[in-house]
PDB file of C-alpha atoms in Angstrom:
ATOM      1  CA  MET A 327       0.000   0.000   0.000  1.00  0.00           C
ATOM      2  CA  LYS A 328       2.968   2.335   0.593  1.00  0.00           C
ATOM      3  CA  GLY A 329       3.924   2.124  -3.113  1.00  0.00           C
ATOM      4  CA  PHE A 330       0.391   3.031  -4.185  1.00  0.00           C
ATOM      5  CA  THR A 331       0.272   5.992  -1.783  1.00  0.00           C
ATOM      6  CA  ALA A 332       3.663   7.249  -2.972  1.00  0.00           C
ATOM      7  CA  ALA A 333       2.630   6.901  -6.622  1.00  0.00           C
ATOM      8  CA  LEU A 334      -0.633   8.745  -5.948  1.00  0.00           C
ATOM      9  CA  LEU A 335       1.235  11.547  -4.165  1.00  0.00           C
ATOM     10  CA  LEU A 336       3.752  11.901  -7.027  1.00  0.00           C
ATOM     11  CA  TRP A 337       0.942  11.973  -9.574  1.00  0.00           C
ATOM     12  CA  ALA A 338      -0.969  14.634  -7.597  1.00  0.00           C
ATOM     13  CA  LEU A 339       2.103  16.821  -7.194  1.00  0.00           C
ATOM     14  CA  GLY A 340       3.180  16.464 -10.819  1.00  0.00           C
ATOM     15  CA  SER A 341      -0.225  16.856 -12.447  1.00  0.00           C
ATOM     16  CA  PRO A 342      -1.594  20.231 -13.484  1.00  0.00           C
ATOM     17  CA  ARG A 343      -4.426  21.365 -11.220  1.00  0.00           C
ATOM     18  CA  GLY A 344      -3.485  18.507  -8.905  1.00  0.00           C
ATOM     19  CA  GLY A 345      -0.976  19.888  -6.472  1.00  0.00           C
ATOM     20  CA  GLY A 346      -1.880  23.535  -6.113  1.00  0.00           C
ATOM     21  CA  GLY A 347      -3.754  24.859  -9.126  1.00  0.00           C
ATOM     22  CA  GLU A 348      -0.822  24.664 -11.522  1.00  0.00           C
ATOM     23  CA  SER A 349      -1.484  24.788 -15.245  1.00  0.00           C
ATOM     24  CA  TRP A 350       0.239  23.298 -18.251  1.00  0.00           C
ATOM     25  CA  PRO A 351       3.370  25.092 -19.473  1.00  0.00           C
ATOM     26  CA  THR A 352       3.194  27.625 -22.269  1.00  0.00           C
ATOM     27  CA  HIS A 353       4.631  26.209 -25.491  1.00  0.00           C
ATOM     28  CA  VAL A 354       6.036  27.974 -28.542  1.00  0.00           C
ATOM     29  CA  ALA A 355       4.231  26.891 -31.722  1.00  0.00           C
ATOM     30  CA  CYS A 356       6.462  29.135 -33.817  1.00  0.00           C
ATOM     31  CA  ARG A 357       8.714  32.156 -33.521  1.00  0.00           C
ATOM     32  CA  GLY A 358      10.310  34.021 -36.393  1.00  0.00           C
ATOM     33  CA  GLY A 359      10.481  37.330 -38.144  1.00  0.00           C
ATOM     34  CA  ASN A 360       7.675  39.477 -36.831  1.00  0.00           C
ATOM     35  CA  LEU A 361       5.466  36.656 -35.553  1.00  0.00           C
ATOM     36  CA  GLU A 362       5.290  34.589 -32.379  1.00  0.00           C
ATOM     37  CA  VAL A 363       2.610  32.023 -31.557  1.00  0.00           C
ATOM     38  CA  LEU A 364       2.385  30.659 -28.002  1.00  0.00           C
ATOM     39  CA  TYR A 365      -0.164  28.174 -26.671  1.00  0.00           C
ATOM     40  CA  GLN A 366      -1.192  26.430 -23.485  1.00  0.00           C
ATOM     41  CA  SER A 367      -3.478  23.433 -23.112  1.00  0.00           C
ATOM     42  CA  CYS A 368      -6.743  24.391 -21.394  1.00  0.00           C
ATOM     43  CA  ASP A 369      -7.610  20.745 -20.693  1.00  0.00           C
ATOM     44  CA  PRO A 370      -6.706  20.114 -17.038  1.00  0.00           C
ATOM     45  CA  ARG A 371      -6.124  16.410 -17.780  1.00  0.00           C
ATOM     46  CA  GLN A 372      -3.927  16.542 -20.876  1.00  0.00           C
ATOM     47  CA  ASP A 373      -1.269  18.514 -22.727  1.00  0.00           C
ATOM     48  CA  PHE A 374      -0.343  18.050 -26.401  1.00  0.00           C
ATOM     49  CA  GLY A 375       2.295  19.060 -28.929  1.00  0.00           C
ATOM     50  CA  PHE A 376       1.772  21.518 -31.773  1.00  0.00           C
ATOM     51  CA  SER A 377       4.117  23.427 -34.064  1.00  0.00           C
ATOM     52  CA  VAL A 378       4.001  25.396 -37.296  1.00  0.00           C
ATOM     53  CA  ASP A 379       6.836  24.918 -39.803  1.00  0.00           C
ATOM     54  CA  GLN A 380       6.717  28.427 -41.260  1.00  0.00           C
ATOM     55  CA  CYS A 381       6.402  31.391 -38.927  1.00  0.00           C
ATOM     56  CA  SER A 382       5.603  34.473 -40.965  1.00  0.00           C
ATOM     57  CA  LYS A 383       2.950  37.150 -40.784  1.00  0.00           C
ATOM     58  CA  GLN A 384       2.162  36.248 -44.416  1.00  0.00           C
ATOM     59  CA  LEU A 385       0.174  33.043 -43.828  1.00  0.00           C
ATOM     60  CA  GLU A 386       0.620  30.647 -46.748  1.00  0.00           C
ATOM     61  CA  PRO A 387      -2.393  28.802 -48.266  1.00  0.00           C
ATOM     62  CA  ASN A 388      -0.913  25.379 -47.403  1.00  0.00           C
ATOM     63  CA  LEU A 389       0.523  25.794 -43.940  1.00  0.00           C
ATOM     64  CA  ASN A 390       2.553  22.818 -42.643  1.00  0.00           C
ATOM     65  CA  ILE A 391       1.851  21.870 -39.036  1.00  0.00           C
ATOM     66  CA  ARG A 392       2.754  19.109 -36.598  1.00  0.00           C
ATOM     67  CA  PHE A 393       0.308  17.870 -33.954  1.00  0.00           C
ATOM     68  CA  GLY A 394       0.662  15.020 -31.470  1.00  0.00           C
ATOM     69  CA  ILE A 395      -1.602  13.705 -28.700  1.00  0.00           C
ATOM     70  CA  ILE A 396      -2.643  10.463 -27.005  1.00  0.00           C
ATOM     71  CA  LEU A 397      -6.418  10.166 -27.234  1.00  0.00           C
ATOM     72  CA  ARG A 398      -8.593  10.060 -24.140  1.00  0.00           C
ATOM     73  CA  GLU A 399     -11.697   9.685 -26.313  1.00  0.00           C
ATOM     74  CA  ASP A 400     -12.672   7.797 -29.484  1.00  0.00           C
ATOM     75  CA  ILE A 401     -12.871   9.987 -32.581  1.00  0.00           C
ATOM     76  CA  SER A 402     -15.178   8.470 -35.165  1.00  0.00           C
ATOM     77  CA  GLU A 403     -16.059  12.132 -35.721  1.00  0.00           C
ATOM     78  CA  LEU A 404     -13.875  15.130 -34.834  1.00  0.00           C
ATOM     79  CA  PHE A 405     -14.696  18.827 -34.955  1.00  0.00           C
ATOM     80  CA  LEU A 406     -12.666  22.013 -34.517  1.00  0.00           C
ATOM     81  CA  ASP A 407     -14.050  25.226 -33.042  1.00  0.00           C
ATOM     82  CA  LEU A 408     -11.869  28.314 -33.253  1.00  0.00           C
ATOM     83  CA  ALA A 409     -12.548  31.729 -31.712  1.00  0.00           C
ATOM     84  CA  LEU A 410     -10.314  34.752 -32.371  1.00  0.00           C
ATOM     85  CA  PHE A 411     -10.242  37.797 -30.084  1.00  0.00           C
ATOM     86  CA  SER A 412      -8.368  41.093 -30.040  1.00  0.00           C
ATOM     87  CA  GLN A 413      -8.476  43.444 -27.060  1.00  0.00           C
ATOM     88  CA  GLY A 414     -11.335  41.400 -25.594  1.00  0.00           C
ATOM     89  CA  SER A 415     -13.551  41.735 -28.684  1.00  0.00           C
ATOM     90  CA  SER A 416     -14.573  38.759 -30.793  1.00  0.00           C
ATOM     91  CA  ILE A 417     -13.214  38.935 -34.351  1.00  0.00           C
ATOM     92  CA  LEU A 418     -13.983  35.490 -35.745  1.00  0.00           C
ATOM     93  CA  ASN A 419     -15.740  32.252 -34.807  1.00  0.00           C
ATOM     94  CA  PHE A 420     -15.144  29.244 -37.027  1.00  0.00           C
ATOM     95  CA  SER A 421     -16.231  25.592 -36.903  1.00  0.00           C
ATOM     96  CA  PHE A 422     -14.828  22.861 -39.114  1.00  0.00           C
ATOM     97  CA  PRO A 423     -15.525  19.107 -39.330  1.00  0.00           C
ATOM     98  CA  VAL A 424     -12.085  17.447 -39.254  1.00  0.00           C
ATOM     99  CA  CYS A 425     -13.407  13.875 -39.359  1.00  0.00           C
ATOM    100  CA  GLU A 426     -16.917  12.941 -40.398  1.00  0.00           C
ATOM    101  CA  ALA A 427     -18.275   9.406 -40.115  1.00  0.00           C
ATOM    102  CA  ASP A 428     -18.822   9.068 -43.875  1.00  0.00           C
ATOM    103  CA  LEU A 429     -15.976  11.344 -44.989  1.00  0.00           C
ATOM    104  CA  PRO A 430     -12.683  10.799 -43.120  1.00  0.00           C
ATOM    105  CA  LYS A 431     -10.293  13.538 -44.276  1.00  0.00           C
ATOM    106  CA  PHE A 432      -7.200  12.343 -42.389  1.00  0.00           C
ATOM    107  CA  SER A 433      -5.582   8.985 -41.640  1.00  0.00           C
ATOM    108  CA  PHE A 434      -6.177   9.415 -37.896  1.00  0.00           C
ATOM    109  CA  CYS A 435      -9.979   9.593 -38.272  1.00  0.00           C
ATOM    110  CA  GLY A 436     -11.566   6.649 -36.481  1.00  0.00           C
ATOM    111  CA  ARG A 437      -8.805   6.233 -33.886  1.00  0.00           C
ATOM    112  CA  ARG A 438      -9.719   4.925 -30.453  1.00  0.00           C
ATOM    113  CA  LYS A 439      -9.087   6.006 -26.883  1.00  0.00           C
ATOM    114  CA  GLY A 440      -5.467   5.287 -25.911  1.00  0.00           C
ATOM    115  CA  GLU A 441      -4.148   5.506 -29.468  1.00  0.00           C
ATOM    116  CA  GLN A 442      -1.789   8.243 -30.564  1.00  0.00           C
ATOM    117  CA  ILE A 443      -2.393  10.875 -33.200  1.00  0.00           C
ATOM    118  CA  TYR A 444       0.617  12.372 -34.897  1.00  0.00           C
ATOM    119  CA  TYR A 445      -0.059  14.530 -37.911  1.00  0.00           C
ATOM    120  CA  ALA A 446       2.633  16.322 -39.892  1.00  0.00           C
ATOM    121  CA  GLY A 447       1.451  17.946 -43.066  1.00  0.00           C
ATOM    122  CA  PRO A 448      -0.459  20.731 -44.718  1.00  0.00           C
ATOM    123  CA  VAL A 449      -3.523  22.501 -43.434  1.00  0.00           C
ATOM    124  CA  ASN A 450      -5.409  24.310 -46.148  1.00  0.00           C
ATOM    125  CA  ASN A 451      -6.419  27.898 -45.478  1.00  0.00           C
ATOM    126  CA  LEU A 452      -7.078  30.999 -47.531  1.00  0.00           C
ATOM    127  CA  GLY A 453      -3.651  32.539 -47.060  1.00  0.00           C
ATOM    128  CA  PHE A 454      -3.533  36.097 -45.771  1.00  0.00           C
ATOM    129  CA  GLU A 455      -1.334  38.603 -43.967  1.00  0.00           C
ATOM    130  CA  ILE A 456      -1.748  38.774 -40.203  1.00  0.00           C
ATOM    131  CA  PRO A 457      -2.277  42.406 -39.144  1.00  0.00           C
ATOM    132  CA  VAL A 458       0.040  43.905 -36.531  1.00  0.00           C
ATOM    133  CA  GLY A 459      -1.315  43.314 -33.021  1.00  0.00           C
ATOM    134  CA  GLU A 460      -1.860  40.835 -30.229  1.00  0.00           C
ATOM    135  CA  TYR A 461      -4.561  38.218 -30.638  1.00  0.00           C
ATOM    136  CA  GLN A 462      -6.023  35.538 -28.402  1.00  0.00           C
ATOM    137  CA  VAL A 463      -7.217  32.303 -29.951  1.00  0.00           C
ATOM    138  CA  ARG A 464      -9.329  29.606 -28.324  1.00  0.00           C
ATOM    139  CA  LEU A 465      -9.192  26.220 -30.092  1.00  0.00           C
ATOM    140  CA  GLU A 466     -11.186  23.164 -29.164  1.00  0.00           C
ATOM    141  CA  LEU A 467     -11.229  19.726 -30.761  1.00  0.00           C
ATOM    142  CA  TYR A 468     -14.190  17.610 -29.702  1.00  0.00           C
ATOM    143  CA  ASN A 469     -15.685  14.310 -30.789  1.00  0.00           C
ATOM    144  CA  GLN A 470     -19.105  13.018 -31.794  1.00  0.00           C
ATOM    145  CA  ASP A 471     -20.170  12.927 -28.113  1.00  0.00           C
ATOM    146  CA  HIS A 472     -19.049  16.556 -27.573  1.00  0.00           C
ATOM    147  CA  SER A 473     -16.209  15.303 -25.351  1.00  0.00           C
ATOM    148  CA  THR A 474     -13.097  17.469 -25.480  1.00  0.00           C
ATOM    149  CA  VAL A 475     -10.219  15.791 -27.310  1.00  0.00           C
ATOM    150  CA  ALA A 476      -7.872  18.792 -26.994  1.00  0.00           C
ATOM    151  CA  CYS A 477      -8.200  22.492 -26.301  1.00  0.00           C
ATOM    152  CA  ALA A 478      -5.786  25.390 -26.206  1.00  0.00           C
ATOM    153  CA  ASN A 479      -5.565  29.054 -25.458  1.00  0.00           C
ATOM    154  CA  ALA A 480      -3.096  30.677 -27.821  1.00  0.00           C
ATOM    155  CA  THR A 481      -1.552  34.114 -28.124  1.00  0.00           C
ATOM    156  CA  VAL A 482      -0.459  35.472 -31.497  1.00  0.00           C
ATOM    157  CA  LEU A 483       1.976  38.388 -31.381  1.00  0.00           C
ATOM    158  CA  CYS A 484       2.573  40.163 -34.682  1.00  0.00           C
ATOM    159  CA  SER A 485       4.783  43.246 -35.009  1.00  0.00           C
TER     160      SER A 485
END
């Protein structure tokens, strides 16, 4: 029983929100030129990895990203909600089906709880120049049951 108690104590002290309201560390998704993108997982139970290959205020139409996570939920369907804010005002709200039951767009669609997702490749977007400023972004990936798969609060700094 001592081993179980010690393991539980180590887990509680090392887990975000477990040993004193700590949160996940802030990660750098990209930094270069006049752009910096920082993010922090807002899921108290799980962190994840994300990076952008090109860090420029001129966003290319086919942006290459890397994303890695171990699933806590099945994803026969997966959706992305994105909200963009500047100075506390909402600028954009966007929803996108990443995986649909009848139309899987990526090889990781249909993965099960406990499996890993690692995606490295292009994400299609319109391509545009990011205006100078500081922006807050809220991203949430959720499945067919509306269970959170991953979420992040990001800050975009463009000078």
